[in-house]
Amino acid sequence: MTRPRILVVGAGFAGVECVRRLERKLAPDEADVTLVTPFAYQLYLPLLPQVASGVLTPQSIAVSLRRSKKYRTRIIPGGAIGVDLKAKVCVIRTITDEIVDEPYDYIVLAPGSVTRTFDIPGLTDHAFGMKTLAEAAYVRDHVIAQLDLADASDDEAERTARLQFVVVGGGYAGTETAACLQKLTHAAVKRYPRIDPGLIKWHLIDIAPKLMPELGDKLGSTAQQILTKRGIEISLGTSIAKAGPEEVTFTDGRVVPTRTLIWTAGVVASPLIATLGAETVRGRLAVTSDMQLPGHDGVFALGDSAAVPDEAKGEEGAVCPPTAQHAMRQGKHVADNVIAVLRGQQTTPYRHKDLGLVVDLGGTDAVSKPLGIELRGLPAQFAARGYHWAALRTNVAKVRVATNWTLNALAGDDFVRTGFQARKAAKLHDFEYTNAYLTPEQVKAHVAGTERQE
């Protein structure tokens, strides 16, 4: 008899936690485990703004999945672009651009999310994202390049445009990105005698009426005061109407000359979910509280791509937010449920109470709400960095991050521009490959065609 095939899609928090737990709890001959991911590392996404600002090196938050010799999971380097639930086949585009079919008995869908964009003229052509390691490294290079180019220019209008930066999104990602990069430019401009520091302006805008509303009114207001005191101009109830190569138009009519637009206005489930033709809740796959897809045996979904009922809230219709905290715990729980189904046992519902929120604003500035306790300043910074440090999966990653933090605290920032993709512009549409996915009809046609050839 062949062993059952367990296919895990995605190497984010949810997928990696699931795979590691399956490896620990399954006997070697009990099942075959396969992981589909274009990159053989797990990215610690909450610390991306610190990579963009140079506080952390890129490799310090990218944990290799091939580092340990004891793991037995087969890794397929590629991205899942469609799933035929009836035929139990996942269609994969490998990194060599070959399309292959991967059959499964059990599938765990954890493809994560992509940047949420809207039909705003010029957005995907002129905005930078902050969702991948490459984007964070690219944004850092770009921001430092603007200082170099402004310093080299004698055109006052060009200088003004290059020294204005716009971040869209008043959630955690946008707020931390604006805060950390503003710290970088504030420190770097001291090395540019020809640049007037007063010309550097950071704009943080969001359509919502409050900054990070999940923190509550008090901490949200504290964060806003900290950023405003630093000189970041915050505009709430505002978004962008259109984006161009040299200016951005806000919905309130203002036109800001800039060469830097960073878009962090939320996320949506991976386009892979749309290939299933199954019921969704605001784009996320509708699953039961034990993370199974109703009507389809052996199909599980979790993380950012699944609307997992939030039973800890006790509210009808409440679903778990797309946070790393939930994804990590769901990954372990879904592995236990897969094993339970495999062994003919009862699955259990996912229930986890949120432990709180932490926001690192760079330097000694932070606001945190661990276990409902509101913290500001250094105590909040210790809570934020302590939480992130503890959440890192390996000791190697913990040592690297702690070393980076220590070096930055003692030696300050460095302003090295590596020239990453210096001769080619890279914007939102260049990093997430959202046009690579198939439609449900294309998936079925492809799988049926492959079966006829066999």
C-alpha positions as a Markdown table, in Angstrom:
| # | Residue | x | y | z |
|---|---|---|---|---|
| 1 | Met | 0.0 | 0.0 | 0.0 |
| 2 | Thr | 1.2 | 3.5 | -0.8 |
| 3 | Arg | 1.5 | 6.0 | 2.1 |
| 4 | Pro | -1.1 | 8.8 | 2.3 |
| 5 | Arg | 0.1 | 12.0 | 0.6 |
| 6 | Ile | -0.1 | 15.3 | 2.6 |
| 7 | Leu | 0.4 | 18.4 | 0.5 |
| 8 | Val | 1.0 | 21.7 | 2.3 |
| 9 | Val | 0.8 | 24.9 | 0.2 |
| 10 | Gly | 2.7 | 27.9 | 1.5 |
| 11 | Ala | 5.7 | 28.4 | 3.7 |
| 12 | Gly | 4.5 | 31.3 | 5.8 |
| 13 | Phe | 3.8 | 31.1 | 9.5 |
| 14 | Ala | 0.9 | 28.7 | 9.1 |
| 15 | Gly | 2.4 | 26.4 | 6.5 |
| 16 | Val | 5.8 | 25.9 | 8.3 |
| 17 | Glu | 4.3 | 25.4 | 11.7 |
| 18 | Cys | 2.0 | 22.8 | 10.2 |
| 19 | Val | 4.8 | 20.9 | 8.4 |
| 20 | Arg | 7.1 | 20.9 | 11.4 |
| 21 | Arg | 4.4 | 19.5 | 13.7 |
| 22 | Leu | 3.5 | 16.8 | 11.1 |
| 23 | Glu | 7.1 | 15.8 | 11.0 |
| 24 | Arg | 7.3 | 15.6 | 14.8 |
| 25 | Lys | 4.1 | 13.7 | 15.4 |
| 26 | Leu | 3.8 | 11.4 | 12.3 |
| 27 | Ala | 5.8 | 8.1 | 12.1 |
| 28 | Pro | 8.2 | 8.0 | 9.2 |
| 29 | Asp | 6.2 | 5.4 | 7.3 |
| 30 | Glu | 2.8 | 6.9 | 8.2 |
| 31 | Ala | 2.5 | 9.5 | 5.5 |
| 32 | Asp | 4.5 | 11.5 | 2.9 |
| 33 | Val | 4.7 | 15.2 | 3.5 |
| 34 | Thr | 5.3 | 17.7 | 0.6 |
| 35 | Leu | 5.6 | 21.5 | 0.8 |
| 36 | Val | 5.1 | 23.8 | -2.1 |
| 37 | Thr | 6.9 | 27.2 | -1.9 |
| 38 | Pro | 8.7 | 29.4 | -4.3 |
| 39 | Phe | 11.3 | 30.3 | -1.6 |
| 40 | Ala | 12.8 | 27.7 | 0.7 |
| 41 | Tyr | 12.7 | 30.0 | 3.7 |
| 42 | Gln | 10.1 | 31.2 | 6.3 |
| 43 | Leu | 9.9 | 35.0 | 6.4 |
| 44 | Tyr | 9.3 | 36.7 | 9.7 |
| 45 | Leu | 7.0 | 39.3 | 8.1 |
| 46 | Pro | 6.4 | 41.7 | 11.1 |
| 47 | Leu | 10.1 | 42.7 | 11.1 |
| 48 | Leu | 10.2 | 43.7 | 7.4 |
| 49 | Pro | 10.1 | 47.5 | 8.2 |
| 50 | Gln | 13.3 | 47.0 | 10.2 |
| 51 | Val | 14.9 | 45.4 | 7.2 |
| 52 | Ala | 13.8 | 48.3 | 5.0 |
| 53 | Ser | 15.4 | 50.8 | 7.5 |
| 54 | Gly | 18.6 | 48.7 | 7.8 |
| 55 | Val | 18.2 | 47.9 | 11.5 |
| 56 | Leu | 18.1 | 44.2 | 10.5 |
| 57 | Thr | 19.8 | 42.4 | 7.6 |
| 58 | Pro | 17.5 | 40.5 | 5.2 |
| 59 | Gln | 18.9 | 37.1 | 6.1 |
| 60 | Ser | 18.2 | 37.6 | 9.8 |
| 61 | Ile | 14.5 | 37.3 | 9.3 |
| 62 | Ala | 14.5 | 34.6 | 6.6 |
| 63 | Val | 14.8 | 31.2 | 8.2 |
| 64 | Ser | 16.0 | 28.5 | 5.8 |
| 65 | Leu | 13.8 | 25.4 | 5.5 |
| 66 | Arg | 16.8 | 23.4 | 4.3 |
| 67 | Arg | 19.1 | 24.1 | 7.2 |
| 68 | Ser | 18.3 | 21.1 | 9.3 |
| 69 | Lys | 19.2 | 17.6 | 8.1 |
| 70 | Lys | 16.6 | 15.8 | 10.2 |
| 71 | Tyr | 13.5 | 17.1 | 8.4 |
| 72 | Arg | 12.0 | 14.7 | 5.8 |
| 73 | Thr | 9.5 | 17.0 | 4.0 |
| 74 | Arg | 9.9 | 17.1 | 0.2 |
| 75 | Ile | 10.1 | 20.8 | -0.9 |
| 76 | Ile | 8.8 | 21.6 | -4.4 |
| 77 | Pro | 10.3 | 25.0 | -5.5 |
| 78 | Gly | 7.4 | 26.7 | -7.1 |
| 79 | Gly | 4.0 | 28.3 | -6.6 |
| 80 | Ala | 0.5 | 26.6 | -6.6 |
| 81 | Ile | -1.6 | 28.2 | -9.3 |
| 82 | Gly | -4.7 | 26.1 | -9.1 |
| 83 | Val | -6.4 | 23.2 | -7.2 |
| 84 | Asp | -8.9 | 20.7 | -8.6 |
| 85 | Leu | -10.7 | 19.6 | -5.5 |
| 86 | Lys | -12.6 | 16.8 | -7.3 |
| 87 | Ala | -9.6 | 15.2 | -8.9 |
| 88 | Lys | -7.4 | 16.0 | -5.8 |
| 89 | Val | -4.7 | 17.6 | -7.9 |
| 90 | Cys | -2.7 | 20.7 | -7.2 |
| 91 | Val | -1.4 | 22.5 | -10.3 |
| 92 | Ile | 2.1 | 24.0 | -9.7 |
| 93 | Arg | 4.3 | 26.4 | -11.7 |
| 94 | Thr | 7.9 | 25.5 | -10.8 |
| 95 | Ile | 10.6 | 28.1 | -10.6 |
| 96 | Thr | 11.8 | 26.7 | -14.0 |
| 97 | Asp | 8.4 | 27.9 | -15.4 |
| 98 | Glu | 7.2 | 24.3 | -15.9 |
| 99 | Ile | 3.6 | 23.4 | -15.0 |
| 100 | Val | 3.2 | 20.1 | -13.1 |
| 101 | Asp | 0.4 | 18.3 | -11.4 |
| 102 | Glu | 0.8 | 17.1 | -7.8 |
| 103 | Pro | -1.8 | 14.6 | -6.6 |
| 104 | Tyr | -2.7 | 14.5 | -2.9 |
| 105 | Asp | -4.8 | 12.7 | -0.4 |
| 106 | Tyr | -4.9 | 15.6 | 2.1 |
| 107 | Ile | -4.1 | 19.2 | 1.3 |
| 108 | Val | -3.4 | 22.1 | 3.7 |
| 109 | Leu | -4.0 | 25.4 | 2.0 |
| 110 | Ala | -1.8 | 28.1 | 3.6 |
| 111 | Pro | -0.9 | 30.3 | 0.6 |
| 112 | Gly | -1.1 | 33.5 | 2.7 |
| 113 | Ser | -2.0 | 36.8 | 1.2 |
| 114 | Val | -1.0 | 39.4 | -1.3 |
| 115 | Thr | -1.1 | 43.2 | -1.2 |
| 116 | Arg | -4.6 | 44.6 | -1.5 |
| 117 | Thr | -4.8 | 47.1 | -4.3 |
| 118 | Phe | -7.7 | 49.1 | -5.8 |
| 119 | Asp | -8.4 | 50.4 | -9.2 |
| 120 | Ile | -6.4 | 53.6 | -8.7 |
| 121 | Pro | -4.8 | 55.0 | -11.9 |
| 122 | Gly | -1.0 | 54.4 | -11.8 |
| 123 | Leu | -1.0 | 52.5 | -8.5 |
| 124 | Thr | 0.6 | 49.2 | -9.5 |
| 125 | Asp | 2.9 | 50.9 | -12.0 |
| 126 | His | 4.4 | 53.5 | -9.6 |
| 127 | Ala | 3.9 | 52.3 | -6.0 |
| 128 | Phe | 6.3 | 50.1 | -3.9 |
| 129 | Gly | 5.0 | 47.3 | -1.7 |
| 130 | Met | 6.2 | 46.0 | 1.7 |
| 131 | Lys | 5.2 | 42.4 | 1.6 |
| 132 | Thr | 8.3 | 40.5 | 0.6 |
| 133 | Leu | 11.9 | 40.4 | 1.5 |
| 134 | Ala | 12.9 | 41.7 | -1.9 |
| 135 | Glu | 10.6 | 44.6 | -1.6 |
| 136 | Ala | 12.0 | 45.6 | 1.7 |
| 137 | Ala | 15.5 | 45.5 | 0.4 |
| 138 | Tyr | 14.6 | 47.4 | -2.7 |
| 139 | Val | 12.7 | 50.1 | -0.8 |
| 140 | Arg | 15.8 | 50.7 | 1.4 |
| 141 | Asp | 18.0 | 51.1 | -1.6 |
| 142 | His | 15.5 | 53.4 | -3.3 |
| 143 | Val | 15.1 | 55.7 | -0.2 |
| 144 | Ile | 18.8 | 56.1 | 0.2 |
| 145 | Ala | 19.1 | 56.7 | -3.6 |
| 146 | Gln | 16.7 | 59.6 | -3.3 |
| 147 | Leu | 19.1 | 61.3 | -0.9 |
| 148 | Asp | 22.0 | 60.7 | -3.2 |
| 149 | Leu | 20.1 | 62.0 | -6.2 |
| 150 | Ala | 18.8 | 65.0 | -4.4 |
| 151 | Asp | 22.3 | 65.8 | -3.2 |
| 152 | Ala | 23.6 | 65.6 | -6.8 |
| 153 | Ser | 20.8 | 67.7 | -8.3 |
| 154 | Asp | 20.8 | 71.5 | -8.7 |
| 155 | Asp | 17.1 | 71.5 | -9.7 |
| 156 | Glu | 15.1 | 72.7 | -6.8 |
| 157 | Ala | 11.9 | 71.1 | -8.0 |
| 158 | Glu | 13.6 | 67.7 | -8.4 |
| 159 | Arg | 15.2 | 68.0 | -5.0 |
| 160 | Thr | 11.8 | 68.7 | -3.4 |
| 161 | Ala | 10.2 | 65.7 | -5.1 |
| 162 | Arg | 13.0 | 63.3 | -4.2 |
| 163 | Leu | 12.9 | 64.3 | -0.6 |
| 164 | Gln | 9.1 | 63.8 | -0.1 |
| 165 | Phe | 7.9 | 60.3 | 0.8 |
| 166 | Val | 4.3 | 59.0 | 0.9 |
| 167 | Val | 3.2 | 55.9 | 2.8 |
| 168 | Val | -0.4 | 54.7 | 2.3 |
| 169 | Gly | -1.9 | 52.6 | 5.1 |
| 170 | Gly | -2.3 | 53.4 | 8.8 |
| 171 | Gly | -2.2 | 49.8 | 10.0 |
| 172 | Tyr | 0.8 | 48.2 | 11.6 |
| 173 | Ala | 2.7 | 47.7 | 8.4 |
| 174 | Gly | 2.3 | 51.2 | 7.2 |
| 175 | Thr | 2.8 | 52.9 | 10.5 |
| 176 | Glu | 6.0 | 50.9 | 11.3 |
| 177 | Thr | 7.3 | 51.4 | 7.7 |
| 178 | Ala | 6.8 | 55.2 | 7.9 |
| 179 | Ala | 8.3 | 55.4 | 11.4 |
| 180 | Cys | 11.4 | 53.3 | 10.7 |
| 181 | Leu | 12.2 | 54.8 | 7.3 |
| 182 | Gln | 11.7 | 58.3 | 8.7 |
| 183 | Lys | 14.3 | 57.5 | 11.4 |
| 184 | Leu | 16.7 | 56.3 | 8.6 |
| 185 | Thr | 16.4 | 59.5 | 6.6 |
| 186 | His | 16.6 | 61.7 | 9.7 |
| 187 | Ala | 19.9 | 60.1 | 10.6 |
| 188 | Ala | 21.2 | 59.9 | 7.0 |
| 189 | Val | 20.6 | 63.5 | 6.1 |
| 190 | Lys | 23.3 | 64.6 | 8.6 |
| 191 | Arg | 25.8 | 63.1 | 6.2 |
| 192 | Tyr | 24.6 | 65.3 | 3.3 |
| 193 | Pro | 25.7 | 68.9 | 4.0 |
| 194 | Arg | 24.1 | 70.2 | 0.8 |
| 195 | Ile | 20.6 | 69.0 | 1.8 |
| 196 | Asp | 18.4 | 71.1 | 4.0 |
| 197 | Pro | 16.9 | 68.6 | 6.6 |
| 198 | Gly | 13.7 | 70.6 | 6.5 |
| 199 | Leu | 13.1 | 69.5 | 2.9 |
| 200 | Ile | 12.6 | 65.9 | 4.0 |
| 201 | Lys | 8.9 | 65.2 | 4.5 |
| 202 | Trp | 7.1 | 62.0 | 5.2 |
| 203 | His | 3.4 | 61.6 | 4.6 |
| 204 | Leu | 1.4 | 58.8 | 6.2 |
| 205 | Ile | -2.2 | 58.6 | 4.9 |
| 206 | Asp | -5.1 | 56.3 | 5.5 |
| 207 | Ile | -8.8 | 56.3 | 4.6 |
| 208 | Ala | -9.7 | 55.2 | 8.1 |
| 209 | Pro | -10.6 | 57.9 | 10.7 |
| 210 | Lys | -8.0 | 56.5 | 13.3 |
| 211 | Leu | -4.4 | 55.3 | 13.2 |
| 212 | Met | -4.2 | 51.6 | 14.2 |
| 213 | Pro | -7.7 | 51.4 | 15.7 |
| 214 | Glu | -7.1 | 47.9 | 17.1 |
| 215 | Leu | -4.8 | 49.5 | 19.7 |
| 216 | Gly | -7.6 | 51.6 | 21.2 |
| 217 | Asp | -8.0 | 55.3 | 21.3 |
| 218 | Lys | -5.3 | 56.0 | 23.9 |
| 219 | Leu | -2.4 | 54.1 | 22.3 |
| 220 | Gly | -3.5 | 55.0 | 18.8 |
| 221 | Ser | -3.4 | 58.7 | 19.8 |
| 222 | Thr | 0.0 | 58.2 | 21.5 |
| 223 | Ala | 1.4 | 56.7 | 18.3 |
| 224 | Gln | 0.1 | 59.5 | 16.3 |
| 225 | Gln | 1.6 | 62.1 | 18.6 |
| 226 | Ile | 5.0 | 60.4 | 18.5 |
| 227 | Leu | 5.0 | 60.4 | 14.7 |
| 228 | Thr | 3.7 | 63.9 | 14.4 |
| 229 | Lys | 6.4 | 65.2 | 16.8 |
| 230 | Arg | 9.0 | 63.6 | 14.6 |
| 231 | Gly | 7.7 | 65.6 | 11.6 |
| 232 | Ile | 5.6 | 62.9 | 9.9 |
| 233 | Glu | 2.5 | 64.5 | 8.4 |
| 234 | Ile | -0.5 | 62.2 | 9.1 |
| 235 | Ser | -3.7 | 62.5 | 7.0 |
| 236 | Leu | -6.6 | 60.4 | 8.0 |
| 237 | Gly | -9.8 | 59.9 | 6.0 |
| 238 | Thr | -7.6 | 60.3 | 2.9 |
| 239 | Ser | -6.3 | 58.1 | 0.2 |
| 240 | Ile | -4.8 | 58.6 | -3.2 |
| 241 | Ala | -6.7 | 59.4 | -6.3 |
| 242 | Lys | -4.0 | 58.7 | -8.8 |
| 243 | Ala | -0.2 | 58.0 | -8.9 |
| 244 | Gly | 2.3 | 59.1 | -11.4 |
| 245 | Pro | 6.1 | 58.8 | -11.8 |
| 246 | Glu | 6.8 | 62.2 | -10.2 |
| 247 | Glu | 3.7 | 63.1 | -8.2 |
| 248 | Val | 0.8 | 61.6 | -6.2 |
| 249 | Thr | -2.7 | 63.1 | -6.0 |
| 250 | Phe | -4.6 | 62.7 | -2.8 |
| 251 | Thr | -8.4 | 62.3 | -2.6 |
| 252 | Asp | -8.6 | 65.7 | -0.9 |
| 253 | Gly | -7.2 | 67.3 | -4.0 |
| 254 | Arg | -3.6 | 67.8 | -2.8 |
| 255 | Val | -0.8 | 67.0 | -5.2 |
| 256 | Val | 2.5 | 65.9 | -3.6 |
| 257 | Pro | 5.6 | 65.9 | -5.8 |
| 258 | Thr | 7.4 | 62.6 | -4.9 |
| 259 | Arg | 9.3 | 59.8 | -6.4 |
| 260 | Thr | 8.4 | 57.4 | -3.5 |
| 261 | Leu | 5.0 | 56.0 | -2.9 |
| 262 | Ile | 4.8 | 53.0 | -0.6 |
| 263 | Trp | 1.5 | 51.1 | -0.5 |
| 264 | Thr | 0.7 | 49.1 | 2.6 |
| 265 | Ala | -3.1 | 49.5 | 2.6 |
| 266 | Gly | -4.0 | 45.9 | 3.8 |
| 267 | Val | -3.9 | 42.4 | 2.3 |
| 268 | Val | -6.3 | 40.0 | 0.5 |
| 269 | Ala | -6.2 | 36.2 | 0.3 |
| 270 | Ser | -3.9 | 34.7 | -2.3 |
| 271 | Pro | -5.5 | 34.4 | -5.8 |
| 272 | Leu | -5.1 | 30.7 | -5.4 |
| 273 | Ile | -8.3 | 30.6 | -3.3 |
| 274 | Ala | -10.3 | 31.9 | -6.3 |
| 275 | Thr | -9.2 | 28.8 | -8.4 |
| 276 | Leu | -11.1 | 26.5 | -6.0 |
| 277 | Gly | -14.6 | 27.7 | -6.9 |
| 278 | Ala | -15.6 | 27.3 | -3.3 |
| 279 | Glu | -17.5 | 29.7 | -0.9 |
| 280 | Thr | -15.5 | 32.6 | 0.4 |
| 281 | Val | -15.9 | 35.3 | 3.1 |
| 282 | Arg | -14.5 | 38.6 | 1.9 |
| 283 | Gly | -12.2 | 36.7 | -0.4 |
| 284 | Arg | -11.0 | 34.2 | 2.3 |
| 285 | Leu | -12.0 | 30.6 | 2.0 |
| 286 | Ala | -15.0 | 29.7 | 4.3 |
| 287 | Val | -14.0 | 26.9 | 6.6 |
| 288 | Thr | -15.3 | 25.2 | 9.7 |
| 289 | Ser | -13.9 | 25.8 | 13.2 |
| 290 | Asp | -11.6 | 22.8 | 12.7 |
| 291 | Met | -10.3 | 24.4 | 9.5 |
| 292 | Gln | -11.8 | 21.9 | 7.1 |
| 293 | Leu | -13.5 | 22.9 | 3.8 |
| 294 | Pro | -17.2 | 21.8 | 4.0 |
| 295 | Gly | -18.1 | 19.2 | 1.5 |
| 296 | His | -14.5 | 18.2 | 0.6 |
| 297 | Asp | -12.8 | 15.4 | 2.5 |
| 298 | Gly | -9.2 | 16.0 | 3.3 |
| 299 | Val | -9.1 | 19.7 | 2.5 |
| 300 | Phe | -7.9 | 22.1 | 5.2 |
| 301 | Ala | -7.3 | 25.9 | 5.0 |
| 302 | Leu | -5.9 | 28.4 | 7.5 |
| 303 | Gly | -4.0 | 31.6 | 7.9 |
| 304 | Asp | -4.6 | 34.7 | 5.9 |
| 305 | Ser | -6.3 | 32.8 | 3.1 |
| 306 | Ala | -9.0 | 31.2 | 5.3 |
| 307 | Ala | -11.9 | 32.7 | 7.3 |
| 308 | Val | -11.5 | 30.6 | 10.4 |
| 309 | Pro | -14.3 | 31.2 | 12.9 |
| 310 | Asp | -13.0 | 33.1 | 16.0 |
| 311 | Glu | -14.7 | 31.1 | 18.7 |
| 312 | Ala | -12.7 | 32.9 | 21.4 |
| 313 | Lys | -14.6 | 36.1 | 20.7 |
| 314 | Gly | -18.0 | 34.4 | 21.1 |
| 315 | Glu | -19.5 | 36.6 | 18.4 |
| 316 | Glu | -21.6 | 35.2 | 15.6 |
| 317 | Gly | -19.8 | 35.5 | 12.3 |
| 318 | Ala | -16.5 | 36.6 | 13.8 |
| 319 | Val | -13.4 | 35.3 | 12.0 |
| 320 | Cys | -9.7 | 35.3 | 13.1 |
| 321 | Pro | -7.8 | 38.3 | 11.9 |
| 322 | Pro | -4.9 | 37.7 | 9.4 |
| 323 | Thr | -2.1 | 38.0 | 12.0 |
| 324 | Ala | 1.1 | 36.0 | 12.5 |
| 325 | Gln | -0.1 | 35.1 | 16.0 |
| 326 | His | -3.2 | 33.3 | 14.7 |
| 327 | Ala | -1.4 | 31.7 | 11.7 |
| 328 | Met | 1.3 | 30.1 | 13.9 |
| 329 | Arg | -1.2 | 28.6 | 16.3 |
| 330 | Gln | -3.5 | 27.5 | 13.5 |
| 331 | Gly | -0.6 | 25.8 | 11.8 |
| 332 | Lys | 0.0 | 23.5 | 14.8 |
| 333 | His | -3.7 | 22.9 | 15.3 |
| 334 | Val | -4.4 | 22.0 | 11.7 |
| 335 | Ala | -1.6 | 19.5 | 11.8 |
| 336 | Asp | -3.2 | 17.8 | 14.8 |
| 337 | Asn | -6.5 | 17.7 | 12.9 |
| 338 | Val | -4.9 | 16.3 | 9.7 |
| 339 | Ile | -3.3 | 13.5 | 11.9 |
| 340 | Ala | -6.7 | 12.9 | 13.6 |
| 341 | Val | -8.4 | 12.4 | 10.2 |
| 342 | Leu | -5.6 | 10.2 | 9.0 |
| 343 | Arg | -5.9 | 8.0 | 12.1 |
| 344 | Gly | -9.7 | 8.0 | 12.1 |
| 345 | Gln | -10.0 | 10.2 | 15.2 |
| 346 | Gln | -12.1 | 13.3 | 16.1 |
| 347 | Thr | -10.9 | 16.7 | 15.0 |
| 348 | Thr | -11.1 | 19.7 | 17.4 |
| 349 | Pro | -12.1 | 23.3 | 16.8 |
| 350 | Tyr | -9.5 | 26.1 | 16.8 |
| 351 | Arg | -9.8 | 28.5 | 19.8 |
| 352 | His | -7.2 | 31.0 | 20.7 |
| 353 | Lys | -7.5 | 34.3 | 22.6 |
| 354 | Asp | -5.4 | 37.1 | 21.1 |
| 355 | Leu | -2.4 | 37.9 | 23.4 |
| 356 | Gly | -2.2 | 41.5 | 22.4 |
| 357 | Leu | -0.5 | 43.9 | 19.9 |
| 358 | Val | 3.0 | 45.3 | 19.7 |
| 359 | Val | 4.1 | 48.2 | 17.5 |
| 360 | Asp | 7.8 | 49.2 | 17.1 |
| 361 | Leu | 8.2 | 52.8 | 16.0 |
| 362 | Gly | 12.0 | 52.7 | 15.9 |
| 363 | Gly | 14.6 | 53.9 | 18.4 |
| 364 | Thr | 13.1 | 53.9 | 21.8 |
| 365 | Asp | 9.6 | 54.7 | 20.5 |
| 366 | Ala | 6.9 | 52.0 | 20.7 |
| 367 | Val | 3.4 | 51.3 | 21.8 |
| 368 | Ser | 2.2 | 47.9 | 22.9 |
| 369 | Lys | -0.8 | 46.2 | 24.4 |
| 370 | Pro | 0.3 | 42.8 | 25.6 |
| 371 | Leu | -2.5 | 40.9 | 27.4 |
| 372 | Gly | -4.6 | 44.1 | 27.4 |
| 373 | Ile | -1.9 | 46.2 | 29.3 |
| 374 | Glu | -1.1 | 49.5 | 27.6 |
| 375 | Leu | 2.6 | 50.3 | 27.4 |
| 376 | Arg | 4.5 | 53.3 | 25.9 |
| 377 | Gly | 8.2 | 54.1 | 25.4 |
| 378 | Leu | 10.9 | 51.8 | 26.5 |
| 379 | Pro | 8.6 | 49.3 | 28.3 |
| 380 | Ala | 6.6 | 49.0 | 25.1 |
| 381 | Gln | 9.8 | 48.6 | 23.1 |
| 382 | Phe | 11.0 | 45.8 | 25.3 |
| 383 | Ala | 7.6 | 44.1 | 25.0 |
| 384 | Ala | 7.6 | 44.5 | 21.2 |
| 385 | Arg | 11.1 | 43.3 | 20.6 |
| 386 | Gly | 10.8 | 40.6 | 23.3 |
| 387 | Tyr | 7.7 | 39.2 | 21.6 |
| 388 | His | 9.3 | 39.2 | 18.1 |
| 389 | Trp | 12.5 | 37.7 | 19.4 |
| 390 | Ala | 10.6 | 34.9 | 21.2 |
| 391 | Ala | 8.5 | 34.2 | 18.1 |
| 392 | Leu | 11.5 | 33.6 | 15.8 |
| 393 | Arg | 11.6 | 29.9 | 15.1 |
| 394 | Thr | 15.3 | 29.0 | 15.4 |
| 395 | Asn | 18.1 | 29.9 | 17.7 |
| 396 | Val | 20.2 | 31.0 | 14.7 |
| 397 | Ala | 17.6 | 33.6 | 13.8 |
| 398 | Lys | 17.3 | 34.8 | 17.4 |
| 399 | Val | 21.1 | 35.3 | 17.6 |
| 400 | Arg | 21.2 | 37.2 | 14.3 |
| 401 | Val | 18.3 | 39.5 | 15.2 |
| 402 | Ala | 19.7 | 40.2 | 18.7 |
| 403 | Thr | 23.1 | 40.9 | 17.3 |
| 404 | Asn | 21.7 | 43.3 | 14.7 |
| 405 | Trp | 19.7 | 45.1 | 17.3 |
| 406 | Thr | 22.7 | 45.4 | 19.6 |
| 407 | Leu | 25.0 | 46.7 | 16.8 |
| 408 | Asn | 22.4 | 49.2 | 15.7 |
| 409 | Ala | 22.0 | 50.5 | 19.2 |
| 410 | Leu | 25.7 | 50.9 | 19.8 |
| 411 | Ala | 27.0 | 51.9 | 16.3 |
| 412 | Gly | 23.9 | 53.6 | 14.9 |
| 413 | Asp | 22.5 | 53.3 | 11.3 |
| 414 | Asp | 24.6 | 52.7 | 8.2 |
| 415 | Phe | 23.6 | 54.2 | 4.8 |
| 416 | Val | 25.0 | 51.7 | 2.3 |
| 417 | Arg | 23.2 | 51.5 | -1.0 |
| 418 | Thr | 23.8 | 48.1 | -2.6 |
| 419 | Gly | 22.5 | 49.0 | -6.0 |
| 420 | Phe | 19.8 | 46.3 | -5.8 |
| 421 | Gln | 18.1 | 46.2 | -9.3 |
| 422 | Ala | 19.6 | 49.6 | -9.9 |
| 423 | Arg | 18.9 | 49.7 | -13.6 |
| 424 | Lys | 15.3 | 48.4 | -13.5 |
| 425 | Ala | 12.4 | 49.8 | -11.6 |
| 426 | Ala | 10.5 | 47.3 | -9.5 |
| 427 | Lys | 7.0 | 48.2 | -8.3 |
| 428 | Leu | 4.0 | 46.4 | -6.9 |
| 429 | His | 3.2 | 44.3 | -10.0 |
| 430 | Asp | 6.8 | 43.1 | -10.2 |
| 431 | Phe | 7.0 | 41.1 | -6.9 |
| 432 | Glu | 3.7 | 39.2 | -6.3 |
| 433 | Tyr | 3.0 | 37.6 | -9.7 |
| 434 | Thr | -0.8 | 37.8 | -9.2 |
| 435 | Asn | -1.3 | 37.2 | -12.9 |
| 436 | Ala | 0.2 | 33.7 | -12.7 |
| 437 | Tyr | -2.9 | 31.9 | -11.4 |
| 438 | Leu | -5.5 | 29.9 | -13.4 |
| 439 | Thr | -9.2 | 30.2 | -13.4 |
| 440 | Pro | -11.3 | 27.3 | -12.0 |
| 441 | Glu | -12.2 | 26.3 | -15.5 |
| 442 | Gln | -8.5 | 26.4 | -16.6 |
| 443 | Val | -7.5 | 24.2 | -13.7 |
| 444 | Lys | -10.1 | 21.6 | -14.6 |
| 445 | Ala | -9.3 | 21.7 | -18.3 |
| 446 | His | -5.5 | 21.3 | -17.5 |
| 447 | Val | -6.0 | 18.4 | -15.1 |
| 448 | Ala | -8.4 | 16.6 | -17.5 |
| 449 | Gly | -6.0 | 17.1 | -20.4 |
| 450 | Thr | -3.1 | 15.7 | -18.4 |
| 451 | Glu | -5.2 | 12.6 | -17.4 |
| 452 | Arg | -6.1 | 12.0 | -21.1 |
| 453 | Gln | -2.4 | 12.1 | -22.1 |
| 454 | Glu | -1.6 | 9.5 | -19.4 |
